[in-house]
């Protein structure tokens, strides 16, 4: 079984400040990891994903995340927050052998607020 | 990227009625689609996996007779909430797997409100 823990249900930063959203996972095998963003009353949009290879993954809108196996973490960062980054962010995991057949397991989500 | 649509985007119905939600993959064929439910300020919870041409696989605790899933074609899956009650009010999101890759693409969601 696999699980995802997102520390902090709410994160508030000032515009221009560093964004750090935390995600830790539990999996019996090295998983594939994803970050999604959800704007109010909308579906999910993929920000970035890690499957294999380079552990630092760059995504859309200036976000990036680093897979750290030793820490079982996949934290999401952005150097400078923008007002438009305010949204709900979900970390998700899936076992490589399950790709396509099984759904994702999502964390509880972190709501990012950006203060002017 | 691939596009998944849902219809309707929102629906309000009376208690006891049935509501059908459609999920379509617009530019690819999806042998597998997933249905999630999201309550306010909570994460997405998988309800069922919809497989084209076969019965859906439901997650534990999800009533298959209440949440009817039909995946009759490679581009369409439907979720019917039968005899809806206020506690069924939620945001329902579908996703579809692109057979050419390893990614899931999410629909925009359907907000169901049962009065």
PDB file of C-alpha atoms in Angstrom:
ATOM      1  CA  UNK A   1       0.000   0.000   0.000  1.00  0.00           C
ATOM      2  CA  UNK A   2       1.094   3.535  -0.553  1.00  0.00           C
ATOM      3  CA  UNK A   3       0.210   6.811   1.102  1.00  0.00           C
ATOM      4  CA  UNK A   4       0.968  10.480   0.839  1.00  0.00           C
ATOM      5  CA  UNK A   5       1.276  13.022   3.627  1.00  0.00           C
ATOM      6  CA  UNK A   6       1.183  16.724   2.970  1.00  0.00           C
ATOM      7  CA  UNK A   7       2.317  18.718   5.970  1.00  0.00           C
ATOM      8  CA  UNK A   8       0.365  21.904   6.409  1.00  0.00           C
ATOM      9  CA  UNK A   9      -3.164  22.203   5.091  1.00  0.00           C
ATOM     10  CA  UNK A  10      -2.657  25.942   4.640  1.00  0.00           C
ATOM     11  CA  UNK A  11       0.456  27.841   3.639  1.00  0.00           C
ATOM     12  CA  UNK A  12       0.567  31.615   3.341  1.00  0.00           C
ATOM     13  CA  UNK A  13       3.414  33.511   1.713  1.00  0.00           C
ATOM     14  CA  UNK A  14       3.989  37.028   0.541  1.00  0.00           C
ATOM     15  CA  UNK A  15       4.162  37.812  -3.128  1.00  0.00           C
ATOM     16  CA  UNK A  16       7.740  37.340  -4.268  1.00  0.00           C
ATOM     17  CA  UNK A  17       8.625  35.013  -1.411  1.00  0.00           C
ATOM     18  CA  UNK A  18       9.749  31.410  -1.640  1.00  0.00           C
ATOM     19  CA  UNK A  19       7.027  28.784  -1.856  1.00  0.00           C
ATOM     20  CA  UNK A  20       7.649  25.444  -0.158  1.00  0.00           C
ATOM     21  CA  UNK A  21       4.935  22.799  -0.042  1.00  0.00           C
ATOM     22  CA  UNK A  22       5.852  19.580   1.691  1.00  0.00           C
ATOM     23  CA  UNK A  23       5.058  16.055   0.587  1.00  0.00           C
ATOM     24  CA  UNK A  24       6.225  12.785   2.082  1.00  0.00           C
ATOM     25  CA  UNK A  25       5.251   9.386   0.762  1.00  0.00           C
ATOM     26  CA  UNK A  26       5.167   5.819   1.865  1.00  0.00           C
ATOM     27  CA  UNK A  27       5.518   3.078  -0.704  1.00  0.00           C
ATOM     28  CA  UNK A  28       6.793  -0.483  -0.811  1.00  0.00           C
ATOM     29  CA  UNK A  29       8.673   0.289  -4.012  1.00  0.00           C
ATOM     30  CA  UNK A  30      10.112   3.522  -5.403  1.00  0.00           C
ATOM     31  CA  UNK A  31       7.018   5.264  -6.710  1.00  0.00           C
ATOM     32  CA  UNK A  32       6.146   7.690  -9.413  1.00  0.00           C
ATOM     33  CA  UNK A  33       5.331  11.054  -7.860  1.00  0.00           C
ATOM     34  CA  UNK A  34       3.138  13.903  -9.047  1.00  0.00           C
ATOM     35  CA  UNK A  35       2.114  17.409  -8.086  1.00  0.00           C
ATOM     36  CA  UNK A  36      -1.210  18.787  -9.251  1.00  0.00           C
ATOM     37  CA  UNK A  37      -2.774  22.217  -8.870  1.00  0.00           C
ATOM     38  CA  UNK A  38      -6.496  22.845  -8.525  1.00  0.00           C
ATOM     39  CA  UNK A  39      -8.120  26.233  -8.908  1.00  0.00           C
ATOM     40  CA  UNK A  40     -11.582  26.786  -7.384  1.00  0.00           C
ATOM     41  CA  UNK A  41     -14.306  24.696  -8.979  1.00  0.00           C
ATOM     42  CA  UNK A  42     -11.922  23.262 -11.528  1.00  0.00           C
ATOM     43  CA  UNK A  43     -10.281  19.937 -12.172  1.00  0.00           C
ATOM     44  CA  UNK A  44      -6.658  19.095 -11.593  1.00  0.00           C
ATOM     45  CA  UNK A  45      -3.770  20.298 -13.703  1.00  0.00           C
ATOM     46  CA  UNK A  46      -0.453  18.465 -13.684  1.00  0.00           C
ATOM     47  CA  UNK A  47       2.408  20.665 -12.483  1.00  0.00           C
ATOM     48  CA  UNK A  48       5.192  18.132 -12.686  1.00  0.00           C
ATOM     49  CA  UNK A  49       6.028  14.484 -12.203  1.00  0.00           C
ATOM     50  CA  UNK A  50       8.926  12.273 -11.295  1.00  0.00           C
ATOM     51  CA  UNK A  51       9.262   8.833 -12.808  1.00  0.00           C
ATOM     52  CA  UNK A  52      12.931   8.014 -13.284  1.00  0.00           C
ATOM     53  CA  UNK A  53      16.181   9.826 -13.966  1.00  0.00           C
ATOM     54  CA  UNK A  54      17.053  13.256 -12.649  1.00  0.00           C
ATOM     55  CA  UNK A  55      15.685  13.744  -9.172  1.00  0.00           C
ATOM     56  CA  UNK A  56      15.130  17.477  -9.609  1.00  0.00           C
ATOM     57  CA  UNK A  57      12.084  17.933 -11.755  1.00  0.00           C
ATOM     58  CA  UNK A  58      10.988  21.200 -13.305  1.00  0.00           C
ATOM     59  CA  UNK A  59       7.363  21.849 -14.065  1.00  0.00           C
ATOM     60  CA  UNK A  60       5.087  24.524 -15.361  1.00  0.00           C
ATOM     61  CA  UNK A  61       4.671  28.015 -13.897  1.00  0.00           C
ATOM     62  CA  UNK A  62       8.183  28.023 -12.432  1.00  0.00           C
ATOM     63  CA  UNK A  63       7.599  25.164  -9.995  1.00  0.00           C
ATOM     64  CA  UNK A  64      10.064  22.410  -9.315  1.00  0.00           C
ATOM     65  CA  UNK A  65      10.326  19.449  -6.971  1.00  0.00           C
ATOM     66  CA  UNK A  66      13.114  17.199  -5.816  1.00  0.00           C
ATOM     67  CA  UNK A  67      12.744  13.488  -5.204  1.00  0.00           C
ATOM     68  CA  UNK A  68      14.734  12.504  -2.128  1.00  0.00           C
ATOM     69  CA  UNK A  69      14.595   8.784  -1.624  1.00  0.00           C
ATOM     70  CA  UNK A  70      16.434   8.858   1.687  1.00  0.00           C
ATOM     71  CA  UNK A  71      13.870  11.267   3.087  1.00  0.00           C
ATOM     72  CA  UNK A  72      10.901   9.776   1.182  1.00  0.00           C
ATOM     73  CA  UNK A  73      10.038  13.325   0.192  1.00  0.00           C
ATOM     74  CA  UNK A  74       8.969  15.206  -2.910  1.00  0.00           C
ATOM     75  CA  UNK A  75       8.627  18.814  -1.793  1.00  0.00           C
ATOM     76  CA  UNK A  76       7.361  21.433  -4.231  1.00  0.00           C
ATOM     77  CA  UNK A  77       9.123  24.780  -4.476  1.00  0.00           C
ATOM     78  CA  UNK A  78       8.968  28.022  -6.393  1.00  0.00           C
ATOM     79  CA  UNK A  79      11.544  30.789  -5.854  1.00  0.00           C
ATOM     80  CA  UNK A  80       9.108  33.683  -6.096  1.00  0.00           C
ATOM     81  CA  UNK A  81       5.387  33.459  -5.450  1.00  0.00           C
ATOM     82  CA  UNK A  82       2.897  35.181  -7.697  1.00  0.00           C
ATOM     83  CA  UNK A  83      -0.668  36.085  -6.843  1.00  0.00           C
ATOM     84  CA  UNK A  84      -1.873  33.687  -9.507  1.00  0.00           C
ATOM     85  CA  UNK A  85      -0.250  30.787  -7.638  1.00  0.00           C
ATOM     86  CA  UNK A  86      -2.983  30.890  -5.009  1.00  0.00           C
ATOM     87  CA  UNK A  87      -4.700  27.518  -5.317  1.00  0.00           C
ATOM     88  CA  UNK A  88      -4.938  24.041  -3.825  1.00  0.00           C
ATOM     89  CA  UNK A  89      -1.965  21.776  -4.421  1.00  0.00           C
ATOM     90  CA  UNK A  90      -2.061  17.999  -4.290  1.00  0.00           C
ATOM     91  CA  UNK A  91       0.807  15.566  -4.118  1.00  0.00           C
ATOM     92  CA  UNK A  92       0.074  12.106  -5.530  1.00  0.00           C
ATOM     93  CA  UNK A  93       1.810   8.773  -5.839  1.00  0.00           C
ATOM     94  CA  UNK A  94       1.505   5.645  -7.909  1.00  0.00           C
ATOM     95  CA  UNK A  95       3.535   2.489  -8.107  1.00  0.00           C
ATOM     96  CA  UNK A  96       5.403   2.111 -11.423  1.00  0.00           C
ATOM     97  CA  UNK A  97       3.867  -1.287 -12.111  1.00  0.00           C
ATOM     98  CA  UNK A  98       0.438   0.244 -11.668  1.00  0.00           C
ATOM     99  CA  UNK A  99       0.900   2.929 -14.307  1.00  0.00           C
ATOM    100  CA  UNK A 100      -2.331   3.346 -16.168  1.00  0.00           C
ATOM    101  CA  UNK A 101      -4.185   0.544 -14.486  1.00  0.00           C
ATOM    102  CA  UNK A 102      -4.703   2.048 -11.107  1.00  0.00           C
ATOM    103  CA  UNK A 103      -5.600   5.487 -10.010  1.00  0.00           C
ATOM    104  CA  UNK A 104      -3.434   7.877  -8.111  1.00  0.00           C
ATOM    105  CA  UNK A 105      -3.294   8.102  -4.344  1.00  0.00           C
ATOM    106  CA  UNK A 106      -3.600  11.720  -3.327  1.00  0.00           C
ATOM    107  CA  UNK A 107      -2.440  13.625  -0.309  1.00  0.00           C
ATOM    108  CA  UNK A 108      -4.886  15.757   1.630  1.00  0.00           C
ATOM    109  CA  UNK A 109      -3.891  18.909  -0.200  1.00  0.00           C
ATOM    110  CA  UNK A 110      -2.310  22.219   0.753  1.00  0.00           C
ATOM    111  CA  UNK A 111      -4.039  25.506   0.160  1.00  0.00           C
ATOM    112  CA  UNK A 112      -1.566  28.189  -0.848  1.00  0.00           C
ATOM    113  CA  UNK A 113      -2.410  31.790  -0.101  1.00  0.00           C
ATOM    114  CA  UNK A 114      -0.326  34.585  -1.574  1.00  0.00           C
ATOM    115  CA  UNK A 115      -0.460  37.901   0.230  1.00  0.00           C
ATOM    116  CA  UNK A 116       0.176  41.125  -1.687  1.00  0.00           C
TER     117      UNK A 116
ATOM    118  CA  UNK B   1      -1.974  17.713 -23.890  1.00  0.00           C
ATOM    119  CA  UNK B   2      -5.005  15.481 -23.991  1.00  0.00           C
ATOM    120  CA  UNK B   3      -8.369  16.968 -23.083  1.00  0.00           C
ATOM    121  CA  UNK B   4     -11.053  15.449 -20.911  1.00  0.00           C
ATOM    122  CA  UNK B   5     -14.456  17.069 -20.613  1.00  0.00           C
ATOM    123  CA  UNK B   6     -17.277  16.594 -18.166  1.00  0.00           C
ATOM    124  CA  UNK B   7     -20.933  17.422 -18.503  1.00  0.00           C
ATOM    125  CA  UNK B   8     -22.661  19.042 -16.800  1.00  0.00           C
ATOM    126  CA  UNK B   9     -20.275  21.310 -14.944  1.00  0.00           C
ATOM    127  CA  UNK B  10     -22.836  21.702 -12.191  1.00  0.00           C
ATOM    128  CA  UNK B  11     -26.225  20.261 -11.381  1.00  0.00           C
ATOM    129  CA  UNK B  12     -28.830  20.819  -8.702  1.00  0.00           C
ATOM    130  CA  UNK B  13     -31.430  18.152  -8.130  1.00  0.00           C
ATOM    131  CA  UNK B  14     -34.094  17.132  -5.680  1.00  0.00           C
ATOM    132  CA  UNK B  15     -33.557  14.334  -3.210  1.00  0.00           C
ATOM    133  CA  UNK B  16     -34.587  10.991  -4.645  1.00  0.00           C
ATOM    134  CA  UNK B  17     -33.855  11.785  -8.261  1.00  0.00           C
ATOM    135  CA  UNK B  18     -31.055  10.361 -10.392  1.00  0.00           C
ATOM    136  CA  UNK B  19     -28.297  12.363 -12.008  1.00  0.00           C
ATOM    137  CA  UNK B  20     -26.029  11.338 -14.882  1.00  0.00           C
ATOM    138  CA  UNK B  21     -22.552  12.805 -15.309  1.00  0.00           C
ATOM    139  CA  UNK B  22     -20.613  12.311 -18.517  1.00  0.00           C
ATOM    140  CA  UNK B  23     -16.854  12.102 -18.911  1.00  0.00           C
ATOM    141  CA  UNK B  24     -15.398  12.301 -22.401  1.00  0.00           C
ATOM    142  CA  UNK B  25     -11.879  12.040 -23.749  1.00  0.00           C
ATOM    143  CA  UNK B  26     -11.906  14.507 -26.633  1.00  0.00           C
ATOM    144  CA  UNK B  27      -8.791  13.707 -28.602  1.00  0.00           C
ATOM    145  CA  UNK B  28      -7.759  10.256 -27.517  1.00  0.00           C
ATOM    146  CA  UNK B  29      -9.243   6.881 -26.737  1.00  0.00           C
ATOM    147  CA  UNK B  30      -9.338   5.868 -23.125  1.00  0.00           C
ATOM    148  CA  UNK B  31      -9.738   2.239 -22.190  1.00  0.00           C
ATOM    149  CA  UNK B  32      -9.616   3.196 -18.539  1.00  0.00           C
ATOM    150  CA  UNK B  33     -11.252   6.095 -16.780  1.00  0.00           C
ATOM    151  CA  UNK B  34     -11.384   6.860 -13.097  1.00  0.00           C
ATOM    152  CA  UNK B  35     -14.088   8.534 -11.030  1.00  0.00           C
ATOM    153  CA  UNK B  36     -13.164  10.542  -7.945  1.00  0.00           C
ATOM    154  CA  UNK B  37     -15.232  12.356  -5.363  1.00  0.00           C
ATOM    155  CA  UNK B  38     -14.045  15.438  -3.532  1.00  0.00           C
ATOM    156  CA  UNK B  39     -15.837  16.856  -0.516  1.00  0.00           C
ATOM    157  CA  UNK B  40     -15.259  20.511   0.421  1.00  0.00           C
ATOM    158  CA  UNK B  41     -11.733  21.217   1.590  1.00  0.00           C
ATOM    159  CA  UNK B  42     -10.786  17.562   1.235  1.00  0.00           C
ATOM    160  CA  UNK B  43      -8.697  15.524  -1.142  1.00  0.00           C
ATOM    161  CA  UNK B  44      -9.831  13.403  -4.041  1.00  0.00           C
ATOM    162  CA  UNK B  45     -11.035   9.957  -3.137  1.00  0.00           C
ATOM    163  CA  UNK B  46     -11.193   7.276  -5.779  1.00  0.00           C
ATOM    164  CA  UNK B  47     -14.682   5.862  -6.213  1.00  0.00           C
ATOM    165  CA  UNK B  48     -14.250   3.444  -9.076  1.00  0.00           C
ATOM    166  CA  UNK B  49     -12.245   2.451 -12.099  1.00  0.00           C
ATOM    167  CA  UNK B  50     -14.203   2.354 -15.331  1.00  0.00           C
ATOM    168  CA  UNK B  51     -13.037  -0.092 -17.988  1.00  0.00           C
ATOM    169  CA  UNK B  52     -14.350   0.042 -21.534  1.00  0.00           C
ATOM    170  CA  UNK B  53     -16.501  -2.948 -22.308  1.00  0.00           C
ATOM    171  CA  UNK B  54     -16.477  -4.429 -18.842  1.00  0.00           C
ATOM    172  CA  UNK B  55     -17.798  -3.819 -15.368  1.00  0.00           C
ATOM    173  CA  UNK B  56     -16.392  -1.064 -13.263  1.00  0.00           C
ATOM    174  CA  UNK B  57     -14.234  -1.810 -10.252  1.00  0.00           C
ATOM    175  CA  UNK B  58     -15.466  -0.054  -7.137  1.00  0.00           C
ATOM    176  CA  UNK B  59     -13.427   0.991  -4.138  1.00  0.00           C
ATOM    177  CA  UNK B  60     -14.312  -0.331  -0.737  1.00  0.00           C
ATOM    178  CA  UNK B  61     -17.260   1.483   0.761  1.00  0.00           C
ATOM    179  CA  UNK B  62     -18.646   2.757  -2.529  1.00  0.00           C
ATOM    180  CA  UNK B  63     -22.104   1.378  -3.328  1.00  0.00           C
ATOM    181  CA  UNK B  64     -22.093   0.072  -6.873  1.00  0.00           C
ATOM    182  CA  UNK B  65     -25.884   0.060  -7.045  1.00  0.00           C
ATOM    183  CA  UNK B  66     -26.005   3.709  -6.104  1.00  0.00           C
ATOM    184  CA  UNK B  67     -23.173   4.922  -8.304  1.00  0.00           C
ATOM    185  CA  UNK B  68     -23.728   3.283 -11.670  1.00  0.00           C
ATOM    186  CA  UNK B  69     -20.832   3.469 -14.091  1.00  0.00           C
ATOM    187  CA  UNK B  70     -21.042   2.737 -17.784  1.00  0.00           C
ATOM    188  CA  UNK B  71     -18.047   2.831 -20.131  1.00  0.00           C
ATOM    189  CA  UNK B  72     -19.721   1.965 -23.397  1.00  0.00           C
ATOM    190  CA  UNK B  73     -17.161   3.482 -25.737  1.00  0.00           C
ATOM    191  CA  UNK B  74     -13.494   4.366 -25.768  1.00  0.00           C
ATOM    192  CA  UNK B  75     -14.286   8.049 -25.335  1.00  0.00           C
ATOM    193  CA  UNK B  76     -17.198   8.101 -22.925  1.00  0.00           C
ATOM    194  CA  UNK B  77     -17.814   7.008 -19.366  1.00  0.00           C
ATOM    195  CA  UNK B  78     -20.913   7.937 -17.401  1.00  0.00           C
ATOM    196  CA  UNK B  79     -21.565   8.051 -13.679  1.00  0.00           C
ATOM    197  CA  UNK B  80     -25.177   7.935 -12.578  1.00  0.00           C
ATOM    198  CA  UNK B  81     -25.974   8.838  -9.009  1.00  0.00           C
ATOM    199  CA  UNK B  82     -29.230   7.024  -8.311  1.00  0.00           C
ATOM    200  CA  UNK B  83     -31.754   8.186  -5.733  1.00  0.00           C
ATOM    201  CA  UNK B  84     -29.510  11.051  -4.781  1.00  0.00           C
ATOM    202  CA  UNK B  85     -29.529  12.387  -1.235  1.00  0.00           C
ATOM    203  CA  UNK B  86     -28.027  15.550   0.260  1.00  0.00           C
ATOM    204  CA  UNK B  87     -25.020  13.603   1.532  1.00  0.00           C
ATOM    205  CA  UNK B  88     -24.172  12.802  -2.104  1.00  0.00           C
ATOM    206  CA  UNK B  89     -23.565  16.494  -2.734  1.00  0.00           C
ATOM    207  CA  UNK B  90     -19.946  16.730  -3.783  1.00  0.00           C
ATOM    208  CA  UNK B  91     -17.518  17.570  -6.551  1.00  0.00           C
ATOM    209  CA  UNK B  92     -17.143  14.624  -8.926  1.00  0.00           C
ATOM    210  CA  UNK B  93     -14.011  14.473 -11.061  1.00  0.00           C
ATOM    211  CA  UNK B  94     -13.120  11.968 -13.738  1.00  0.00           C
ATOM    212  CA  UNK B  95      -9.770  11.200 -15.275  1.00  0.00           C
ATOM    213  CA  UNK B  96      -8.771   9.234 -18.331  1.00  0.00           C
ATOM    214  CA  UNK B  97      -5.619   7.334 -19.070  1.00  0.00           C
ATOM    215  CA  UNK B  98      -3.895   8.078 -22.338  1.00  0.00           C
ATOM    216  CA  UNK B  99      -3.099   4.630 -23.785  1.00  0.00           C
ATOM    217  CA  UNK B 100      -0.077   6.053 -25.543  1.00  0.00           C
ATOM    218  CA  UNK B 101       1.540   7.191 -22.335  1.00  0.00           C
ATOM    219  CA  UNK B 102       1.558   6.824 -18.617  1.00  0.00           C
ATOM    220  CA  UNK B 103      -0.401   9.851 -17.643  1.00  0.00           C
ATOM    221  CA  UNK B 104      -3.891  10.581 -16.435  1.00  0.00           C
ATOM    222  CA  UNK B 105      -5.774  13.601 -17.638  1.00  0.00           C
ATOM    223  CA  UNK B 106      -8.436  15.116 -15.441  1.00  0.00           C
ATOM    224  CA  UNK B 107     -11.783  16.571 -16.339  1.00  0.00           C
ATOM    225  CA  UNK B 108     -12.904  19.928 -14.960  1.00  0.00           C
ATOM    226  CA  UNK B 109     -15.281  18.317 -12.482  1.00  0.00           C
ATOM    227  CA  UNK B 110     -19.021  18.349 -11.875  1.00  0.00           C
ATOM    228  CA  UNK B 111     -20.500  19.923  -8.786  1.00  0.00           C
ATOM    229  CA  UNK B 112     -23.586  18.078  -7.618  1.00  0.00           C
ATOM    230  CA  UNK B 113     -25.934  19.680  -5.122  1.00  0.00           C
ATOM    231  CA  UNK B 114     -28.825  17.609  -3.840  1.00  0.00           C
ATOM    232  CA  UNK B 115     -31.571  19.555  -2.118  1.00  0.00           C
TER     233      UNK B 115
END
